[in-house]
Coordinates of C-alpha atoms in Angstrom, one line a residue:
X1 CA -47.3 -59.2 -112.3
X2 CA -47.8 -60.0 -108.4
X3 CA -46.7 -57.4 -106.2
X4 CA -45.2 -58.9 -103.0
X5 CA -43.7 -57.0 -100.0
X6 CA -40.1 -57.2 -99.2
X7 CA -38.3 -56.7 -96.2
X8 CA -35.3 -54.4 -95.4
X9 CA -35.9 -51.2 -97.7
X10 CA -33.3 -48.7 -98.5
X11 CA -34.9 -46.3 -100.2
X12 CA -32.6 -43.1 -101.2
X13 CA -33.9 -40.0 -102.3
X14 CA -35.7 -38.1 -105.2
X15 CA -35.4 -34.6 -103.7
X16 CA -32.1 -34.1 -106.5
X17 CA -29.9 -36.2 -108.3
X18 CA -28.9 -37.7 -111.4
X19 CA -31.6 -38.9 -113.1
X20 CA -31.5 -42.3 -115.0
X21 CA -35.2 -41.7 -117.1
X22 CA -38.4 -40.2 -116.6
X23 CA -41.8 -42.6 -117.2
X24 CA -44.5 -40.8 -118.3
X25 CA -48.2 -43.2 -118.9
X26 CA -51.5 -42.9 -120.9
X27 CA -51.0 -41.7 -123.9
X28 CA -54.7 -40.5 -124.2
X29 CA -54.3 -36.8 -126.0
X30 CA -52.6 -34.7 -128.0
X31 CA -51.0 -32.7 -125.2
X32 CA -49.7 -36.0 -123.3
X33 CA -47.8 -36.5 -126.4
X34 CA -46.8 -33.2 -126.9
X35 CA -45.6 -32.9 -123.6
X36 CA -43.9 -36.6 -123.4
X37 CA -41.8 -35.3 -127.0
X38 CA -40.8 -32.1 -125.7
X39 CA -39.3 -34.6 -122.2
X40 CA -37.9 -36.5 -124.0
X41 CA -36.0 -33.5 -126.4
X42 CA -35.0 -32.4 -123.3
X43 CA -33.4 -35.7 -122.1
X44 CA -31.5 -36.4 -124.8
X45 CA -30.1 -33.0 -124.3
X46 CA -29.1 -33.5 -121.3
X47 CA -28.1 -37.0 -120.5
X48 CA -31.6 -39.5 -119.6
X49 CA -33.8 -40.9 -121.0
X50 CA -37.7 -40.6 -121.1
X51 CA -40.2 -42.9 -122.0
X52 CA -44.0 -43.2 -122.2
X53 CA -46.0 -46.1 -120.7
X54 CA -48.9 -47.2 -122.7
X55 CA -50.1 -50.0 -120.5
X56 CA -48.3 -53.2 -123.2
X57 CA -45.0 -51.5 -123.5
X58 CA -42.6 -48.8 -122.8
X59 CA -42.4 -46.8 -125.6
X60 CA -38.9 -44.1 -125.7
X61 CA -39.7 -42.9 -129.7
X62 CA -41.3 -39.7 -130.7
X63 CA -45.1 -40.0 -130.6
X64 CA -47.7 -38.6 -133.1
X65 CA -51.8 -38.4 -133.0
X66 CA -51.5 -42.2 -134.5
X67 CA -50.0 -43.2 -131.2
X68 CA -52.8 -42.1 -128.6
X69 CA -54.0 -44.9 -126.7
X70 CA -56.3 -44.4 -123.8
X71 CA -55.5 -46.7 -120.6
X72 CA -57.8 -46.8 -117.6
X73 CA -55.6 -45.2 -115.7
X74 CA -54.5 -41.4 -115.3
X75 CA -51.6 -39.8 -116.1
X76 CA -50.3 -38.4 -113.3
X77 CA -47.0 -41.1 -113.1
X78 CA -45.9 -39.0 -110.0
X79 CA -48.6 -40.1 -107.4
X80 CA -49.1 -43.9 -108.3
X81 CA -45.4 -45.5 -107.9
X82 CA -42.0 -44.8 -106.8
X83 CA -39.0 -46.4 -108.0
X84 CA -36.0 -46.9 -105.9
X85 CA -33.3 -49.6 -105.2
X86 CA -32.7 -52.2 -102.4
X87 CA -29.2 -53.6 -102.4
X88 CA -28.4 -51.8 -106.0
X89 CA -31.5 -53.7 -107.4
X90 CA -34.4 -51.3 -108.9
X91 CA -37.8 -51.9 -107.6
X92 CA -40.8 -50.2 -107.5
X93 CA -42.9 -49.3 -104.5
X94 CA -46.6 -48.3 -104.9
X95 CA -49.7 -48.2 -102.1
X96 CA -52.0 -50.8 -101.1
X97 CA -54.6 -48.5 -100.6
X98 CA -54.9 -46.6 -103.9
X99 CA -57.3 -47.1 -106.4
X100 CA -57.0 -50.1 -108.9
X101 CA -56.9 -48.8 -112.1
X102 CA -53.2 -46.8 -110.5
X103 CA -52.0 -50.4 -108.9
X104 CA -52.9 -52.2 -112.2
X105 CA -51.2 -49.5 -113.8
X106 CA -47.7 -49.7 -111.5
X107 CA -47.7 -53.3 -111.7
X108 CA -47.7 -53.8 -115.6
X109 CA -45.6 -51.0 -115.6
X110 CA -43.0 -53.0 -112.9
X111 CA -43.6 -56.1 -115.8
X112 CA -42.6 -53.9 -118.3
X113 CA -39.6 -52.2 -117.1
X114 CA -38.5 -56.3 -115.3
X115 CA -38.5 -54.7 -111.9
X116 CA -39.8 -56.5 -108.7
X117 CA -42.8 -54.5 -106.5
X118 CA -43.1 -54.1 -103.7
X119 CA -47.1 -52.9 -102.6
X120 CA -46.6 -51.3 -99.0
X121 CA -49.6 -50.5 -96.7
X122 CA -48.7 -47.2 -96.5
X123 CA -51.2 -44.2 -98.0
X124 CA -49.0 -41.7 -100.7
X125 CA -49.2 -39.2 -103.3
X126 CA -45.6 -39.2 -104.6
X127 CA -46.5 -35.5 -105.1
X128 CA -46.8 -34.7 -101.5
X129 CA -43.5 -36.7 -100.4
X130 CA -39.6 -35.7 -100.7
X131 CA -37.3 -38.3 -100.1
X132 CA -33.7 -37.7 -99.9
X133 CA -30.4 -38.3 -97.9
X134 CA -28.9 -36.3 -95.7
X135 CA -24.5 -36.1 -95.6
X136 CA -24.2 -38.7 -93.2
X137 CA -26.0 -41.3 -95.3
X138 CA -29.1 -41.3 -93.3
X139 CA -32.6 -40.8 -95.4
X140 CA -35.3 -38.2 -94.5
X141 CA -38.8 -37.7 -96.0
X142 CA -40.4 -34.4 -96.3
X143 CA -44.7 -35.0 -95.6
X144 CA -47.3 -33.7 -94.6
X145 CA -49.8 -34.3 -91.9
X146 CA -52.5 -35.9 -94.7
X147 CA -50.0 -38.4 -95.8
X148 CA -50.1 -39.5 -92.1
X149 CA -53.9 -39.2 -91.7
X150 CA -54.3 -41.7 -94.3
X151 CA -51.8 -44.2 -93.8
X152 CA -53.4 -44.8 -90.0
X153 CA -56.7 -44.8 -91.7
X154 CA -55.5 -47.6 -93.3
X155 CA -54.5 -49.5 -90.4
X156 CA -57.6 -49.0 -88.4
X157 CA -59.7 -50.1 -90.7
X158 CA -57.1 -53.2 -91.3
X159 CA -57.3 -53.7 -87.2
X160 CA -61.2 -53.6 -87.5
X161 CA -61.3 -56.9 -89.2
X162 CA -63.7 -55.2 -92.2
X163 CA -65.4 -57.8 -94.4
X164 CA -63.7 -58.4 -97.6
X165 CA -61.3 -55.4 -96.7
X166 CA -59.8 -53.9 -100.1
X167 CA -58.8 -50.4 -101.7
X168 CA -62.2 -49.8 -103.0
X169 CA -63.9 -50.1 -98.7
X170 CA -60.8 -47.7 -97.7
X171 CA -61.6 -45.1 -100.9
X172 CA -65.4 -45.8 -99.7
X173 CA -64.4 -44.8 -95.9
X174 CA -62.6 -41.6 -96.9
X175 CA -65.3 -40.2 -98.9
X176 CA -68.5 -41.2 -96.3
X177 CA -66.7 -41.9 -93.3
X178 CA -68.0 -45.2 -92.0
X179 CA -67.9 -48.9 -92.6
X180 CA -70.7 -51.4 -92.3
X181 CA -69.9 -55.2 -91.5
X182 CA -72.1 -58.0 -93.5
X183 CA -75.2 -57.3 -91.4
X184 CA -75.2 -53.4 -92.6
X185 CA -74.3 -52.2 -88.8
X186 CA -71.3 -49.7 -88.5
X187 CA -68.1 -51.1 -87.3
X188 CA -65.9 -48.3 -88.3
X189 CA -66.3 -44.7 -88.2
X190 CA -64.3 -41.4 -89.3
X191 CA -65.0 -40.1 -85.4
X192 CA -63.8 -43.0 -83.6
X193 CA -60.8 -42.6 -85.4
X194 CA -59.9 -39.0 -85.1
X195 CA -61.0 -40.5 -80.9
X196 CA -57.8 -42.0 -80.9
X197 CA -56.1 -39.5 -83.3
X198 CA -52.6 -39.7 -81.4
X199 CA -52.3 -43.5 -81.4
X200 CA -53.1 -43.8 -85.1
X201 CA -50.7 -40.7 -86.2
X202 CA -47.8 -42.8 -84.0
X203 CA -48.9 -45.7 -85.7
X204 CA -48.3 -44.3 -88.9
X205 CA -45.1 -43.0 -88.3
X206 CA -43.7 -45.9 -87.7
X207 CA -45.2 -47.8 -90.5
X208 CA -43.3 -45.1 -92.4
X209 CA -40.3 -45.1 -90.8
X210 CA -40.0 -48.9 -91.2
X211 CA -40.7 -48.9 -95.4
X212 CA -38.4 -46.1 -96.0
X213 CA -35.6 -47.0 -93.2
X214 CA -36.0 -43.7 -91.5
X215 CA -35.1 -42.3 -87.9
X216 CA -38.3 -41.1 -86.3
X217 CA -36.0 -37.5 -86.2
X218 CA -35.9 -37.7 -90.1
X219 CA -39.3 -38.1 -90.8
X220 CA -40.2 -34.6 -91.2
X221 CA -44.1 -33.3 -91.2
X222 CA -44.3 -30.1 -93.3
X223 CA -46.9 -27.7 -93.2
X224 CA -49.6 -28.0 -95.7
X225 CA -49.4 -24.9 -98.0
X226 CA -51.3 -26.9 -100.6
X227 CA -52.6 -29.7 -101.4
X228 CA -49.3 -31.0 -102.5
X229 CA -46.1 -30.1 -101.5
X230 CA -44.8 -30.2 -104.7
X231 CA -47.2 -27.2 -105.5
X232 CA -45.2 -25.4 -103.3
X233 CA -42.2 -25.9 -102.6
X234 CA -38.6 -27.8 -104.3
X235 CA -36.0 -29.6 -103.0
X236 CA -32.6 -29.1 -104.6
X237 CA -29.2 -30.3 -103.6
X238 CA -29.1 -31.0 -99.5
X239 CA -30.1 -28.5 -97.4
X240 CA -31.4 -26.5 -99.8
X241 CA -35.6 -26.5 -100.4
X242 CA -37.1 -23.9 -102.7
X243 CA -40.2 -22.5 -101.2
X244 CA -43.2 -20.3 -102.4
X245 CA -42.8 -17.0 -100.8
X246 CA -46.5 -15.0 -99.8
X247 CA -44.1 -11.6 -99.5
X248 CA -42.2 -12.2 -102.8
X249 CA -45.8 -12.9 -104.6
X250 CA -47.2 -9.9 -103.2
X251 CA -44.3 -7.9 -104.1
X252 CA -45.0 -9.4 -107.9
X253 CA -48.4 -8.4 -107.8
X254 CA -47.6 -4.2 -106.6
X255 CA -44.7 -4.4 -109.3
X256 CA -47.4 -5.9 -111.8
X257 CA -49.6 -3.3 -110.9
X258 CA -47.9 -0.5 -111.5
X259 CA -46.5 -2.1 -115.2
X260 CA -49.9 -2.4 -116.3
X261 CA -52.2 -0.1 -114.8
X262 CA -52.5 1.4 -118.0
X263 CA -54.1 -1.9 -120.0
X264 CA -56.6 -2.2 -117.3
X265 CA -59.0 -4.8 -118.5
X266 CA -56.5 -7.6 -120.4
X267 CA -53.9 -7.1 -117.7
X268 CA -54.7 -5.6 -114.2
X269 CA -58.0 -7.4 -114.2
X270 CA -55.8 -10.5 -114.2
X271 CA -53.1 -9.1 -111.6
X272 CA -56.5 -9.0 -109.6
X273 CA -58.0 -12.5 -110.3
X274 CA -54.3 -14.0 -109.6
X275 CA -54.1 -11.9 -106.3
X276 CA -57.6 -13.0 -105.2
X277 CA -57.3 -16.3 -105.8
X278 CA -54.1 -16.4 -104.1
X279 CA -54.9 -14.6 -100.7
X280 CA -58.2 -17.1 -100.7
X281 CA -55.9 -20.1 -100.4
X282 CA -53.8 -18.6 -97.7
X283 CA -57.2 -18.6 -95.3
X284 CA -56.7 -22.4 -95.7
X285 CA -53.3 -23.5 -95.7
X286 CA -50.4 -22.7 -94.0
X287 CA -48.3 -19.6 -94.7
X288 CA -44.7 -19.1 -95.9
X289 CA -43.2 -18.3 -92.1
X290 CA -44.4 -21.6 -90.9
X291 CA -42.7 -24.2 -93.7
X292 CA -39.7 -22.0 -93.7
X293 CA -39.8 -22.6 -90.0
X294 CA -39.6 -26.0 -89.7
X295 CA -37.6 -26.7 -92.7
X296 CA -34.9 -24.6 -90.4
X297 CA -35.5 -26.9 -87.5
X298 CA -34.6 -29.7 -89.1
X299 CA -31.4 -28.5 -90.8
X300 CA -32.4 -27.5 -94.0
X301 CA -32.2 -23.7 -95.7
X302 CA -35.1 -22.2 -97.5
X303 CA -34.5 -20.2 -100.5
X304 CA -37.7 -18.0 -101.4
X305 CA -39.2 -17.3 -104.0
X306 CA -42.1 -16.6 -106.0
X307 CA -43.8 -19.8 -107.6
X308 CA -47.2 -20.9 -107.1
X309 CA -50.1 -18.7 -107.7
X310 CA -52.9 -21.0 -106.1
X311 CA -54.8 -23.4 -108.6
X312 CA -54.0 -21.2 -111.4
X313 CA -52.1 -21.8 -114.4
X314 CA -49.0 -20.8 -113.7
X315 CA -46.5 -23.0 -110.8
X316 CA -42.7 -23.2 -110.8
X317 CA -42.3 -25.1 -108.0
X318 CA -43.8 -28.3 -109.8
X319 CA -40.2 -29.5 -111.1
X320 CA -37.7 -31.9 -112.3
X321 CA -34.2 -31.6 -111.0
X322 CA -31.5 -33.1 -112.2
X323 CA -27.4 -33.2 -111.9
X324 CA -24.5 -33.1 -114.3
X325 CA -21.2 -32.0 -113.9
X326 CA -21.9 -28.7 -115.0
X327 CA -24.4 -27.7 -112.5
X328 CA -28.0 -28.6 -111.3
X329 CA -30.7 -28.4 -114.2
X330 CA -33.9 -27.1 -113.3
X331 CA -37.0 -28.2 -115.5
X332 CA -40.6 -26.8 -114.3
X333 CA -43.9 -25.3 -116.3
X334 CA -44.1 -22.9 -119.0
X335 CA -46.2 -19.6 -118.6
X336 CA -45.0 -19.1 -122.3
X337 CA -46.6 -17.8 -124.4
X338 CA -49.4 -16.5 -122.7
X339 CA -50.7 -12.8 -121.7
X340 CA -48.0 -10.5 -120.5
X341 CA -48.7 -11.0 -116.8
X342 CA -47.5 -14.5 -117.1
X343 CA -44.4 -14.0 -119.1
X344 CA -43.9 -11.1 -116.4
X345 CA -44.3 -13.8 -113.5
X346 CA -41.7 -16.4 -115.4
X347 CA -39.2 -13.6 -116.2
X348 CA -39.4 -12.8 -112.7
X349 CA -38.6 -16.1 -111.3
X350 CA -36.2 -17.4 -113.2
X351 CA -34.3 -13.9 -112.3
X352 CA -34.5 -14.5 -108.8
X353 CA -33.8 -18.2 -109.3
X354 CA -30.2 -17.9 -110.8
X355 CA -29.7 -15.2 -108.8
X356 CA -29.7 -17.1 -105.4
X357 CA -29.2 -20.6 -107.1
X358 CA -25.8 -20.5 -108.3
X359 CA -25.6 -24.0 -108.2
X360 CA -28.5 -23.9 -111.3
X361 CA -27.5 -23.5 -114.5
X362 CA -29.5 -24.2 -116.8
X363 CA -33.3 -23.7 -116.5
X364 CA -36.2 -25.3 -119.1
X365 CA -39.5 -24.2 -119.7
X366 CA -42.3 -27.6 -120.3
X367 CA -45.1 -25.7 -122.4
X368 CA -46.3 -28.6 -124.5
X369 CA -48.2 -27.1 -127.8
X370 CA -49.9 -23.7 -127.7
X371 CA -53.5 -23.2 -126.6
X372 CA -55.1 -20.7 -128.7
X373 CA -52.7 -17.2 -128.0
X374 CA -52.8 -17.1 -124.5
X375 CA -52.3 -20.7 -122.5
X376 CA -50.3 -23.7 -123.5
X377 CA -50.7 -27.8 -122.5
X378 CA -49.1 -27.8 -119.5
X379 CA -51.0 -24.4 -118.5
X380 CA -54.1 -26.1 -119.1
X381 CA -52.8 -29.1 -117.1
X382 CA -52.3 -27.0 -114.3
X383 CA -55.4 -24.8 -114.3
X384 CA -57.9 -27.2 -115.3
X385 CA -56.3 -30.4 -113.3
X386 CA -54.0 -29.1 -111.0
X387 CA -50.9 -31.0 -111.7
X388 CA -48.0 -29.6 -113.8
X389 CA -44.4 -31.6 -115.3
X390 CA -43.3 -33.2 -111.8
X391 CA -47.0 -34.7 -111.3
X392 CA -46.8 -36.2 -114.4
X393 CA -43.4 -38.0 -114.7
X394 CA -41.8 -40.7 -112.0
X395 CA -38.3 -40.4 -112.0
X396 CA -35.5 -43.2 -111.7
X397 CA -32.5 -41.8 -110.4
X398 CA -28.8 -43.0 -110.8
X399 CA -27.6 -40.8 -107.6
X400 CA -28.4 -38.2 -105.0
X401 CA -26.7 -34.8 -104.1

């Protein structure tokens, strides 16, 4: 399918609404399958459907062991592709400046589903973007200050004239830092660029601004707490943004102590691993003050709580929302079953969660099949991989709240 650009974009948002179905791809292993059945149990429980790409077709049955397929591609469906609508037609938007295999992937998947593309020369990981509307109608996108770094990396190499200019010479500058022209001399290079840091960081602002019809105002540049944003924190129904609190996870961690100082090497050795993993991270990303800060300024209101425990296993901010007449429905990673400092860290949560979400009500647990007594898939997704159930489903969304 050829991907062409389009012109006039109205994108709405994915931070919560209604979904329509959830696309999952690569059906390479057990515990993409397992995962993908469990989805799609929970869709038809409440309402959309879910459907696995497997690079000929998209498949919305239950899948078994005889249905693994390994594509070329990953399976993170999150990063790769967003679907959206222009004038109440579905399309698809992906990046010219990803890696193949993902493009090949969102454009067969854009065949499959009879959507048009639309390949925008913009830099994204749908994982570290939140778009949304605001009351009066007007979008707003939640980023960070990498998605900006790439996108104008983009377009000074683009303004550089580089030979034969294509995703795999901007992967190429991003990892070594330089381009050579046909002659082997450097025509492009990571410190002339950060030279002119400002101009390129407007530059990509308004490259964003134009493919997602934004105000300059409502493009909004979180602080990076991780290397996604959907690590850390979750956008529910306008204003309201769930975010990983540092004093809620170190009030967890005292509470855990004291419950289990007496099984000192299964449990508090863990309460120590988490917590030192955890305060590691914080000496290189941003802390909890300064995302609930700006979220404030730009009228939205930060509910926190604690989620994310670094690159470990366990992350409740990596979630699906979705809205029905009952209430929102909030679906994130299991720490189930696992050792009892996980379960202690879910229990916890989801406490806190219906306690100052009333507008939640119903909460699911993604687990997958059990890993031996202690981990499950999606555990192992997350602590070997780093991506949990929101990496690895794109949603298509009927409305917005």
């Amino acid at each position: 399918m050829k991907i062409s650009p389009l012109n006039n974009q109205y994108f709405k948002g994915h931070a919560a609404g209604r979904i329509k179905a959830l696309y999952m791809q690569n059906p390479g292993n057990q515990s993409q399958l397992a995962i993908y059945n469990q989805m799609r149990e929970i869709g038809k429980a409440e309402g959309f459907d879910v459907f696995m790409h497997n690079g000929d077709s998209l498949l919305s049955k239950p899948l078994n062991e005889d249905d693994i397929k390994i594509n070329s591609w990953g399976v993170w469906s999150q990063d790769n592709k967003i679907i959206t609508k222009q004038d109440s037609k579905t399309l698809l938007l992906t990046s010219k400046a990803q890696g193949e295999k993902e493009f090949q992937e969102a454009s067969l998947f854009a065949a499959n589903r009879k959507i048009n593309g639309y390949d925008a020369e913009i830099v994204f990981d749908g994982g570290n973007m939140f778009l949304g509307k605001r009351p009066n109608g007007e979008n707003y996108l939640l980023t960070t200050p990498w998605t900006l770094y790439l996108t104008g990396a983009y377009h000074y190499l683009k303004d550089k004239n580089v030979d034969n200019f294509d995703r795999y010479t901007f992967l190429k500058f991003n990892h070594e830092g330089y381009c050579h022209d046909k002659d082997g001399n450097v025509i492009a290079d990571s410190e002339e660029y950060s030279g002119r840091a400002a101009y390129w960081k407007q530059y990509a602002k308004d490259v964003i601004c134009q493919v997602f019809d934004l105000k300059q105002e409502n493009l909004i540049i979180l602080p990076e707490m991780e290397e996604h944003l959907d690590l850390v924190i979750r956008p529910l129904n306008y204003p309201y943004v769930l975010v990983n609190s540092d004093d809620k996870i170190d009030d967890l961690f005292y509470e855990a102590g004291e419950k289990f100082e007496d099984d000192f090497f299964t449990l508090y050795m863990a309460i120590s691993e988490n917590k030192n993993r955890v305060l590691d991270a914080r000496k290189h990303y941003s802390s909890t003050k300064e995302m609930v800060k700006v979220l404030k300024e730009h009228g939205f209101k930060p509910i926190e709580l604690p989620m994310s425990y670094a690159r470990g296993a366990v992350n409740f901010a990596n979630a699906i929302v979705h809205n029905t007449p009952e209430g929102l429905v909030y679906i994130t990673n299991s720490a189930k079953p696992g050792i009892k400092l996980n379960e202690f860290m879910q229990d916890k949560f989801e406490k806190q969660l219906l306690a100052l979400c009333p507008q939640i009500k119903k909460v699911y647990y993604v687990s997958g099949e059990p890993f031996g007594k202690d981990l499950n898939d999606i555990m192992i997704y997350l602590k070997e991989y780093h991506g949990g159930i929101h990496c690895l489903c794109c949603e298509e969304m009927e409305d917005y709240c």
